[in-house]
Structures are given as structure tokens and as C-alpha cells.
Amino acid sequence: MIAALRSELRKTMTTRMWWVLLLTMVVYMAFLAGVMAFSFAFEAPGAGAAGPGGEEGMALAPLDLALTVYTLAPTLGYVFPVIMGALSVSGEFRHMTVTPTLLAEPRRTVVLGAKLLAGLPIGLLYGVVGTLTTIGTGAAVLAALGEDPMLTDPEVLRTAALAVLAMTVWAVVGVGFGAALKNQVVAVVVVLAFTQLVEPVLRVALGLVESLQEVPKWLPGAAGEAIAGASFYSASGINELLPRWQGLVVLIGYALVLAAVGRLTTLRRDIT
Amino acid sequence: MIRSAGHAATDDHSGMVVVDHLSKSFGAVHAVEDLSFAVGPGRVTGFLGPNGAGKTTTLRMLLGLVTPTSGSATIDGRPYREIARPLRVVGAALEAASFHPGRTARDHLRVYAPQVGVPDSRCDEVLAMTGLTEAARRRVGGFSLGMRQRLGLATTLLGDPRVLVLDEPANGLDPEGIAWLRSFLRHLAREGRTVLVSSHVLSEVQQTVDDVVIIARGRLVHSSSLAELDALTERAVTVLSPDGMGLRTLAEDRWPGRWETVDHPGAGAGTGAVLVRDVDAATVGAAAFAARVELHELATRTVDLEDVFLRLTGQAPAEGQSASTMGAVA
Ligand SMILES: Nc1ncnc2c1ncn2[C@@H]1O[C@H](COP(=O)(O)OP(=O)(O)OP(=O)(O)O)[C@@H](O)[C@H]1O
Ligand SMILES: [Mg+2]
């Protein structure tokens, strides 16, 4: 298993995809953090430490504002570790490197296990870089607008650390997803569509129906945000989040279920 | 047979590849049907058959990539999936396209090195053995087909395996590359390794192999040493006569069961052309002279190994035409 894991990590690091996606994420996160910090801080000028945002629903207290900006990685940037994870499986089928991979390790469960584990350091890298980007950009913009970036608040630090954890788990979910849906193009399209469109729409739509209000927090995106403990959605009152530990369990559950589906479909088939 | 424990690596199964009543269907397509053969160490075995005969499917079953419908295939007495560290026992190259185009040749090898259990320096060694040292740090996406074949071969050598399984390794190689491959495979076999190479043309591997396993439409049609296959080659003589009737009477009289009428570009009304097997031109000429049959052409036609291969695999060469034409008319 150690050998298979080392092999997987070498696979990732010897192609350009990991740093191309990482740079793209940095640009995207910096942009979102800057825009969001600017627009929220602007909407609530001088809201200061006075307390809960009064009549205006979108006005946030400094802590909530900081948390919302600093959790943009697990709220919107998680698509990058997911795609990295998915490519680690679907890329093998795209280039038929699955043949030498299974020649080196014919036990297919071991191959999948190694890929899931290899998702951890990749996700950690994306989590650290993504979270530092949102904190760096967000804090700079908040400070420039005269708001308190709250960088020494223990809740902010804890949330940042858990945002990294959420991103780490997301990479593993991506591996499971790639195993369940091995076609690379389809996998990337589905990831983008689900994370950027389907889930956000579902969360808003289901949130409006009283009897279904409890459903959105079990969706994978909401579970990831729950790990960090804050998000743009929860801060703006669109959805509630699960407790942190439940969010973690739910997201890991998604990863394992997808991986199991992949093991029973993609990885059971003949490799021809 | 009793051997000292020190030679455990060379037990009775060592290097044996055994395919036992192997079958595989893809839906309605019977890719491989009840195929059995064995391949031993110290020899190069050609696994031959026309396109679609089932060679790749058989090799993929041998390597645990495709699950057989029935039957089994083992290496050293074990199914591939049960071999611990298989790359140390078997080196296999299946197709030239199994590379990530963005990876360099050296990185491609480094990816599998941990599972073989060798240091990165071994990657440089096998690159040197396959003549790829210069290209080691170039991306595989820019490689020619021949270079990919060499890299595939380099990958198989990483674990210094006893058994090599190569699917069409000569594809895309230039004549110099084929000559190089030939001596390389012979060298590997001389070291006592088992070398199984597939090809869809016998002539490509004729000078490389010791044994042949020939399949067609998923079934075994011939399995022997190359020398025994060689014994199936034969000479034949074609003769053209203006007296077609007389010629056929002579042929039936002298060589019953060994002749057939054939199409001939020079044949006209009343003339006839006949092919006689396993005879030389002088004998036919003398017989015709004695029987007063006038001859307009007398030509020796050697049926070479490739023709034998084509006949065995049902891709009959031109001489079989007359029989099938007659069958179609009837
Ligand atoms: N995944 C698959 N699905 C359906 N049919 C398949 C599949 N793989 C192979 N076949 C069929 O099985 C038969 C044998 O194919 P195979 O690739 O083993 O032949 P081959 O001897 O390697 O041919 P070639 O010389 O062209 O490489 C062919 O009829 C092929 O179409
Ligand atoms: Mg083939």
C-alpha cells in the first residue's frame, strides 16, 4: 500500500495539472475574496462592533464578515481539489495508463485505496494555499476599507484550520467521484455543473419550501461548509449548517459511498 | 526433482506461462475460445494470429486485466492477480498508447519504480538499455511510435523479470529498430527468461522466435517449434498447357491428390493451368514430355512460411482460389 501510495503521489507531481489548477484556484480565490470583502464591508459601513446587522439582512458583524470571506475556499473553491481527485482516476482511463497501473498493482481495491489516501496531501496543499489566499486578500481589502480583519480572533484561526480540513476531504471526495464516473470530460462537466449550479440552486429552492428546509444541509457542499463552520450561505441566512463533526462525517460518507460505487463499476470491469 | 533451498527461485514453475482452456466472450463476440498452450523459459515464443484473432484479449487475461469467461491462465503456477510484486516476476507491454503525454520518459518509469521496489537509478539503467537516454527528459507526447515501443519495453525491464509479455512490440519500429529488438529479445531468452511476443505477421518475428503459437478466430490452430512449422513449407510447380484436358489427366495419373487447377493469366480456350505440390519442375517437365503433353509454362513456386501461416489462419493465399470458386458455383 505504501508503494502504491508513493506511486500515486509521483503520478500527480509529474504532470503539470496540479500546479495549473492550483494557480487557477489562487486567482479565483483572490478575486472572490477581494470582491466579497469589498462589497460586504461597503454595504455595512461603520457597522463596527456595534452588534448584529440591523434591518439590512446582508449587513454582517466584523467576525461574521471575516469568517464568510475566509471560508470562501470550502464554500466555492472546493471544486479545484475535487477536480484534482477526479482526474487521478479518470485521467488513467483517458490515457489508458490504467493498464500499467493495474500491472504494477493488480489488487484493484489497493489501487483505489492508494488513490483515496493520495488525495489527502493534495487536498491539504489546496486547502492551505486556498485558505491563505482568501485570508491574505480578504484581510488586505478589509483593512484597507477600515474594517477589522479579525486575524487574531481564535474563532477565525480555528475556522481557517477547519477550512483546510474541509478542502482536504474534498480531494478525497473527488477521487471517489472520478472512480464512480470514469469519463474525464463528463466527470469535469458534472463536477462544475453540480457544484456551481445544481447545488446552489437546490439550496436556495429547497430553503424556500418549509417541509424541505432540512434537506440542503445534507448536500455535500453544505457538509463541507459545515466542517469550516461558516459560509457565505449560512451568513446570509440562506441555509443552516450541520454541526462541524457531522459535516465531516457526512462529507467523508460521500467520499466512501462514491468510492464504493467506483469499485463495483469502473474498477470491476475488464480493462481492454 | 529435489533442489536445494538456495535455488528456490528456479523451482519447477519458474518462468512457465500456462494458458488452460481459456475463453472470453464480449457479448456475442467470442474473442477467445477454449485456448490452451504453454510457454517455457529460455525461448522466444511467437504468439501469432491475424487482426482480431484474440491475441491481445488472451494476453490481457493472462495479466489479470480481463476476467476470462472460463478457463485460467497462470505465470509461475499462479494467476497474475495473486503474484506479490508482479513487476518483479512479469514485465508486460500491451500497447504503445499507455503513457500520459505530459510525463517525461524518466518520470513515466519513476511512477512505477516504488511498486517494483527499485531506486530511481534503475530508471536510468533501463532507459540506457533501450536506447532512450537522450530522450529521458522529454515528454512522451512528442515521442514517435518507435520511441514509445522502446519506453514500453523499458518499463517491462524495471523489475528484471523472468517473464516478458510483449504485444506487437515491433509495431512502428524501423528496420534498424526491428533488428535491434530481435537481438535484444534473443539476448533476454538466452539469459533464461521466458519471452512471449505477439505479432500479426510471421515474417516479422520469423528470425526471432524459437516456438510459435498460432491462433485464428480465438482458437488455437498450431503450436510447435519454428522448425516443425518450417517442415510444413513445400515446393509446388505451376504448369500451363494448350491441352488442358491432357494436362489434367496426366496430373491425376501421376500426382493424385496433390494437384489442383488454378487460374492463369495466360490461359485461353482449351488451355489449362495446374498446380502440383511437393514436386520439382524437372519431374513435371519429364512426365509431360513422356506423356506428350505440350507445355507453355513450367514454373517453380515455393510456398514459404508466411503462406503456411496464412493457410493455417484461414487467410488462404491465391492458390486456394480455384477450390473456393468451384465451391461457390456448385
Ligand atoms: N472490449 C471489447 N468489447 C467487445 N469486443 C472486443 C473487446 N475487445 C476485443 N474485442 C473483440 O475480440 C476480438 C479479438 O480482439 P483482440 O484485440 O484480442 O485481437 P488481436 O488478435 O489482438 O488483434 P490485433 O492484431 O488487431 O491487435 C475482436 O473481434 C475484437 O473486436
Ligand atoms: Mg492486439
Coordinates of N, CA and C and ligand atoms in Angstrom, one line a residue, chain B residues 55-56 167-168, ligand 2:
Chain B
K55 N -5.4 -12.2 -29.8 CA -4.1 -12.2 -29.1 C -4.1 -11.2 -27.9
T56 N -4.5 -10.0 -28.2 CA -4.5 -9.0 -27.1 C -5.4 -9.4 -25.9
D167 N 3.1 -7.3 -26.5 CA 2.1 -7.3 -27.5 C 2.5 -6.4 -28.7
E168 N 2.8 -7.1 -29.8 CA 3.2 -6.4 -31.0 C 4.3 -5.4 -30.8
Ligands
MG2 MG -3.9 -6.8 -30.5

